[in-house]
Short mmCIF file of C-alpha atoms in Angstrom, two decimals:
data_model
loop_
_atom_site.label_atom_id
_atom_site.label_comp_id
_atom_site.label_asym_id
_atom_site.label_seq_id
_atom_site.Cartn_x
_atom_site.Cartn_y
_atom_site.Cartn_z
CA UNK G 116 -35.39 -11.46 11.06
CA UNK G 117 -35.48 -12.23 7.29
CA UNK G 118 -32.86 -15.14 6.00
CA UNK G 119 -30.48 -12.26 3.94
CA UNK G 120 -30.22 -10.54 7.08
CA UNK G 121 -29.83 -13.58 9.15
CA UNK G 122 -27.15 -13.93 6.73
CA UNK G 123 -25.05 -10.86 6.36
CA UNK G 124 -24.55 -10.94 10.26
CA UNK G 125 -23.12 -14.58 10.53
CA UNK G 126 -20.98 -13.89 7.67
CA UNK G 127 -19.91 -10.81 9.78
CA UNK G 128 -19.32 -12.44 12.58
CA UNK G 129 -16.64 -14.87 10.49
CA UNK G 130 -14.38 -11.77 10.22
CA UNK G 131 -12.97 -12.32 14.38
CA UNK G 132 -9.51 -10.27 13.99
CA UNK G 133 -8.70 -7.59 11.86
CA UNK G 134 -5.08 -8.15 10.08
CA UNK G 135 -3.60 -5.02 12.49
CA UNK G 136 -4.96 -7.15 16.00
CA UNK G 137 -2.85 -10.45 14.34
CA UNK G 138 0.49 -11.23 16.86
CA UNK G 139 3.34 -11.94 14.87
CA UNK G 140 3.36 -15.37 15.92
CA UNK G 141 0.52 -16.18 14.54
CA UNK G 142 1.14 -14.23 10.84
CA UNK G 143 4.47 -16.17 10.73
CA UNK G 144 2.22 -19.71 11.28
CA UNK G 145 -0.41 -18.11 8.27
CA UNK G 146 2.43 -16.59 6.11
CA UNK G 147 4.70 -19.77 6.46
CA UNK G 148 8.11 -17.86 7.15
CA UNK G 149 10.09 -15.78 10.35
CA UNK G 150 9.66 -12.11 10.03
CA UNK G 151 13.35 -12.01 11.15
CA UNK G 152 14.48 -13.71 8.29
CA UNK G 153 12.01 -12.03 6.10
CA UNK G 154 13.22 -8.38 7.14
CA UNK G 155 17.03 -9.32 6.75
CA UNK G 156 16.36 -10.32 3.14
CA UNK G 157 16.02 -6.99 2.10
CA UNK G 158 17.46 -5.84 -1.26
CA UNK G 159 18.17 -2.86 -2.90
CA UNK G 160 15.04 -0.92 -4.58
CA UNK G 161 17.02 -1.04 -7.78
CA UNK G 162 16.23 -4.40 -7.76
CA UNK G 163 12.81 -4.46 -8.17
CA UNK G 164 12.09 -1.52 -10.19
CA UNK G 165 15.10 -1.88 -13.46
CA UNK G 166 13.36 0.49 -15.37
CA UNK G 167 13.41 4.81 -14.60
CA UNK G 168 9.91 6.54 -14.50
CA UNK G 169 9.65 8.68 -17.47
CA UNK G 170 10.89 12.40 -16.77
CA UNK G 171 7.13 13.57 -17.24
CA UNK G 172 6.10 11.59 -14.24
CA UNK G 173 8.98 12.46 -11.89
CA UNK G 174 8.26 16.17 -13.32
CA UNK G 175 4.53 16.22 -11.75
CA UNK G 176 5.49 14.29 -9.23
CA UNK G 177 8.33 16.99 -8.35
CA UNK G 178 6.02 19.58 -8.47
CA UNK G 179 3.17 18.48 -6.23
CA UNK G 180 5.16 17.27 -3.56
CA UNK G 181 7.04 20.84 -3.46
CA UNK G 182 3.72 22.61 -3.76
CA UNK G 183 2.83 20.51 -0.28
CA UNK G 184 5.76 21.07 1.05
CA UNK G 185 5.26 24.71 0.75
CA UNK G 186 2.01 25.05 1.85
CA UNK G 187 2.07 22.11 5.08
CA UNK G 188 5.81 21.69 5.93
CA UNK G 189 8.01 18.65 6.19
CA UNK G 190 5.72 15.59 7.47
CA UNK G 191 8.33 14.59 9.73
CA UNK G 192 6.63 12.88 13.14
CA UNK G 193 9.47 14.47 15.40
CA UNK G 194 8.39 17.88 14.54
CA UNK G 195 5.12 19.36 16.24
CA UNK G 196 2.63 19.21 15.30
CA UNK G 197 1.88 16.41 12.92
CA UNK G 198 -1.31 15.47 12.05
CA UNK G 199 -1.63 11.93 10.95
CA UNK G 200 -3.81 13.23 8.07
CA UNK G 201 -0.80 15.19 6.46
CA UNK G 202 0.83 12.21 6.49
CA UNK G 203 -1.89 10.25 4.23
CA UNK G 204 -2.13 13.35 2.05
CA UNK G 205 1.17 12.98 1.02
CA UNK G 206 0.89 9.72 0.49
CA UNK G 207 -2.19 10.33 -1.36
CA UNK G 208 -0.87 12.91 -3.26
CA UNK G 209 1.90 10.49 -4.63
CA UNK G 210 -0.53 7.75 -5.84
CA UNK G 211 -2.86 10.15 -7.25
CA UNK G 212 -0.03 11.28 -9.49
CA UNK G 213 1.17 8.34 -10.54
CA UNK G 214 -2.34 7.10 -11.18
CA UNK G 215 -3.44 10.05 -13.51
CA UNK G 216 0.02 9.79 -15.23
CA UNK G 217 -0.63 6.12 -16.14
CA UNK G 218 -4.24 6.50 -17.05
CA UNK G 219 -3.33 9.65 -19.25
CA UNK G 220 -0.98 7.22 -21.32
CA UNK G 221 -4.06 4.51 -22.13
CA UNK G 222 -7.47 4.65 -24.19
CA UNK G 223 -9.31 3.51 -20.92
CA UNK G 224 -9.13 4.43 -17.47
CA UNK G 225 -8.22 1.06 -15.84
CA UNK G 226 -6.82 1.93 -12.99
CA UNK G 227 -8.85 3.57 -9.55
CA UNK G 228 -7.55 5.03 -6.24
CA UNK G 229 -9.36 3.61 -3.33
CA UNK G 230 -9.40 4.44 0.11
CA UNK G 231 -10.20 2.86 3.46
CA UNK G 232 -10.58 0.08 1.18
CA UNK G 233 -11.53 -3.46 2.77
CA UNK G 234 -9.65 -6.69 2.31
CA UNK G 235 -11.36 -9.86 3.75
CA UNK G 236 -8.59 -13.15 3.75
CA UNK G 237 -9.54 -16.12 1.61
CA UNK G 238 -11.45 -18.14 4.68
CA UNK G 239 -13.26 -15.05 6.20
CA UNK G 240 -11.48 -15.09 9.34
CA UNK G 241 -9.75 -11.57 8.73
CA UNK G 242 -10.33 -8.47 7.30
CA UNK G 243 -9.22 -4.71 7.26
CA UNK G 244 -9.76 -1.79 5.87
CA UNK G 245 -6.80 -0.18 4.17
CA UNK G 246 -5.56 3.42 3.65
CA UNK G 247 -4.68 3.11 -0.08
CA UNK G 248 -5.94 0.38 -2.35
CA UNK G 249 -4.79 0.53 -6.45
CA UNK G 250 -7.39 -1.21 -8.63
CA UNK G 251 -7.33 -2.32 -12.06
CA UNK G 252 -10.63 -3.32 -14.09
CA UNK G 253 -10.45 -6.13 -15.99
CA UNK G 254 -13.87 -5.73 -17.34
CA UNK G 255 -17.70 -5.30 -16.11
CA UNK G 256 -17.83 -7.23 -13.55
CA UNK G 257 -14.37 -8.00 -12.22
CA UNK G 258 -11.52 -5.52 -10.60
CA UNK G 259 -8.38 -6.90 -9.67
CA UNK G 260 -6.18 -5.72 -6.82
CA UNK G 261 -2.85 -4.11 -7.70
CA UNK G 262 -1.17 -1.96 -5.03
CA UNK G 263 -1.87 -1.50 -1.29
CA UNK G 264 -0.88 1.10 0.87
CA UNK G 265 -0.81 1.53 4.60
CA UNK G 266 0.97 5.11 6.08
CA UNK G 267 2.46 5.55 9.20
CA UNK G 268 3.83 8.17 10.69
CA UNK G 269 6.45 7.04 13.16
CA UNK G 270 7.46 3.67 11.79
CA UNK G 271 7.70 1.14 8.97
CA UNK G 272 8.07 -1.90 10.28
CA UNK G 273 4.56 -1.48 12.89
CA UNK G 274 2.67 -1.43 9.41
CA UNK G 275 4.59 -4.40 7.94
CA UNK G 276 2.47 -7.72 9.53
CA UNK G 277 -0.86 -5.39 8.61
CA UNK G 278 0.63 -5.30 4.93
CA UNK G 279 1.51 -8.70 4.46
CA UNK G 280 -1.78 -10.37 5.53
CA UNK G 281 -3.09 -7.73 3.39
CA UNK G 282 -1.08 -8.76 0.23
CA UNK G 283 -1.57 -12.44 0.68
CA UNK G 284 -5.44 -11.87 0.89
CA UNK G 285 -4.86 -10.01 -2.22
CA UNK G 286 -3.34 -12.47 -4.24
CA UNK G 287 -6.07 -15.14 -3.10
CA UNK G 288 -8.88 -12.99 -4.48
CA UNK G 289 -7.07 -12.18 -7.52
CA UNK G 290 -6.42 -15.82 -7.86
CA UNK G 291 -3.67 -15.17 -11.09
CA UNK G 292 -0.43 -15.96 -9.89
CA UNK G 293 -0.02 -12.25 -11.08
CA UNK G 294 2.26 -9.35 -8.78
CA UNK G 295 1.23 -7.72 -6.23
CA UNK G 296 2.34 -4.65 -4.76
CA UNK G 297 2.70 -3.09 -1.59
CA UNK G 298 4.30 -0.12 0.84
CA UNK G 299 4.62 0.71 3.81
CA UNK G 300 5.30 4.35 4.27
CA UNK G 301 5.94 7.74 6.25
CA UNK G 302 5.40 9.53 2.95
CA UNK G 303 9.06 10.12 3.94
CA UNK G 304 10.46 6.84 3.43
CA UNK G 305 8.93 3.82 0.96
CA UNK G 306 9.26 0.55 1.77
CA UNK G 307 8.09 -1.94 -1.01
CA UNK G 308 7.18 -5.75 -0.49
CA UNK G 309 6.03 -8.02 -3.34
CA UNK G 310 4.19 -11.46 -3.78
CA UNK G 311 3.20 -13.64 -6.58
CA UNK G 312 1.08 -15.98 -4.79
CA UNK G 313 5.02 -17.92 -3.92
CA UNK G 314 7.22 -16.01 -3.73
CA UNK G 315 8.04 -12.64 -1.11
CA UNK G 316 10.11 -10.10 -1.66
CA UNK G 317 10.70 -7.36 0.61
CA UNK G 318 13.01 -3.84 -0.76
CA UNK G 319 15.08 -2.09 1.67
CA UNK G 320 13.58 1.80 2.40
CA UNK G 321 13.56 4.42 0.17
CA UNK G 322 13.41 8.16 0.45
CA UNK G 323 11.31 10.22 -2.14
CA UNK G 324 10.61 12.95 0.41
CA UNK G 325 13.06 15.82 0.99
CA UNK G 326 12.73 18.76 3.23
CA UNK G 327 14.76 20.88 0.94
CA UNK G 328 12.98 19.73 -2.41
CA UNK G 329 12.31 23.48 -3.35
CA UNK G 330 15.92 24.41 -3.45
CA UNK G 331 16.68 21.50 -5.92
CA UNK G 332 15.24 19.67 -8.65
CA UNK G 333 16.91 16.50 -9.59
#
């Protein structure tokens, strides 16, 4: 066995638990605060996001979204049958949107849709590979993490300790003291946490999906 090899497996074997396998108890002792009190703080959406998303954006957005609807029904997980990929297609759909939008507005295309994209924490110990990772180049040879992702189609809250390992890994790597972003979603409802390397916030849920979409536009 050559040394590189020798290497890349004991640096694999550093990565024991993925961020989805961590109990709450022990996220609480790595994030340093109670998930009870941490879900109780929610606030109104409004309060994170102040400004409106131009009418262009909420246009396209409008119309893709109705254009699924039409063609794969409401992603709702109490209606059979659901496959978990419509779900992630939706939510897809969304960031893809949003991402083109933004990138359409600037002389470079900074920003990059990733998926099944993998987070390792700071010491090695964790890692996971996430639905939907937003990336923004800096230059050559260095990307920073924006937005992350994770879909679910039954509830937001079973995503939530997944997310916030995920975000604090995040904002080690980046190593700015910059925002970052994150959701947990049924493509239904949007549920948005933030951290700037101190400080957590966590929004109350949001609904951007309709079932009757079609018959309104607003």
């Amino acid at each position: 066995m050559s040394d590189s090899t020798e290497s890349v497996l004991k640096r694999k074997k550093k990565y024991t638990t993925l961020f989805s396998n961590v109990s709450q108890e022990e996220a609480e002792i790595i994030l340093d605060f109670r998930f009870t009190e941490f879900y109780n703080s929610q606030t109104s959406i409004n309060r994170f996001i102040t400004k409106s998303a131009p009418e262009e954006l909420k246009k396209k957005l409008f119309d893709r979204l109705v254009e699924r609807l039409i063609s794969e029904d409401f992603p709702e997980a109490t209606i059979a049958p659901l496959n978990e990929s419509v779900i992630t297609d939706y939510v897809g759909q969304v960031l893809a949107t949003m991402i083109a939008h933004i990138d359409s507005k600037m002389e470079h295309h900074l920003l990059k849709l990733r998926r099944e994209k993998q987070i390792i924490s700071k010491n090695d110990k964790y890692d996971e590979n996430m639905e939907f990772m937003i990336t923004q180049s800096i230059d050559n040879k260095n990307t920073r993490y924006v937005i992350v992702v994770e879909a679910k189609s039954d509830s937001l809250g079973k995503e939530l300790t997944q997310l916030l390992l995920a975000l604090k890994s995040m904002s080690e790597v980046n190593n700015d003291q910059k925002m970052v972003y994150g959701f947990v979603t049924t493509a239904i409802q949007w549920q948005l946490v933030t951290y700037n390397g101190q400080t957590w916030k966590l929004s109350e849920p949001s609904v951007l999906l309709f079932a009757d979409m079609e018959k309104q536009e607003d």
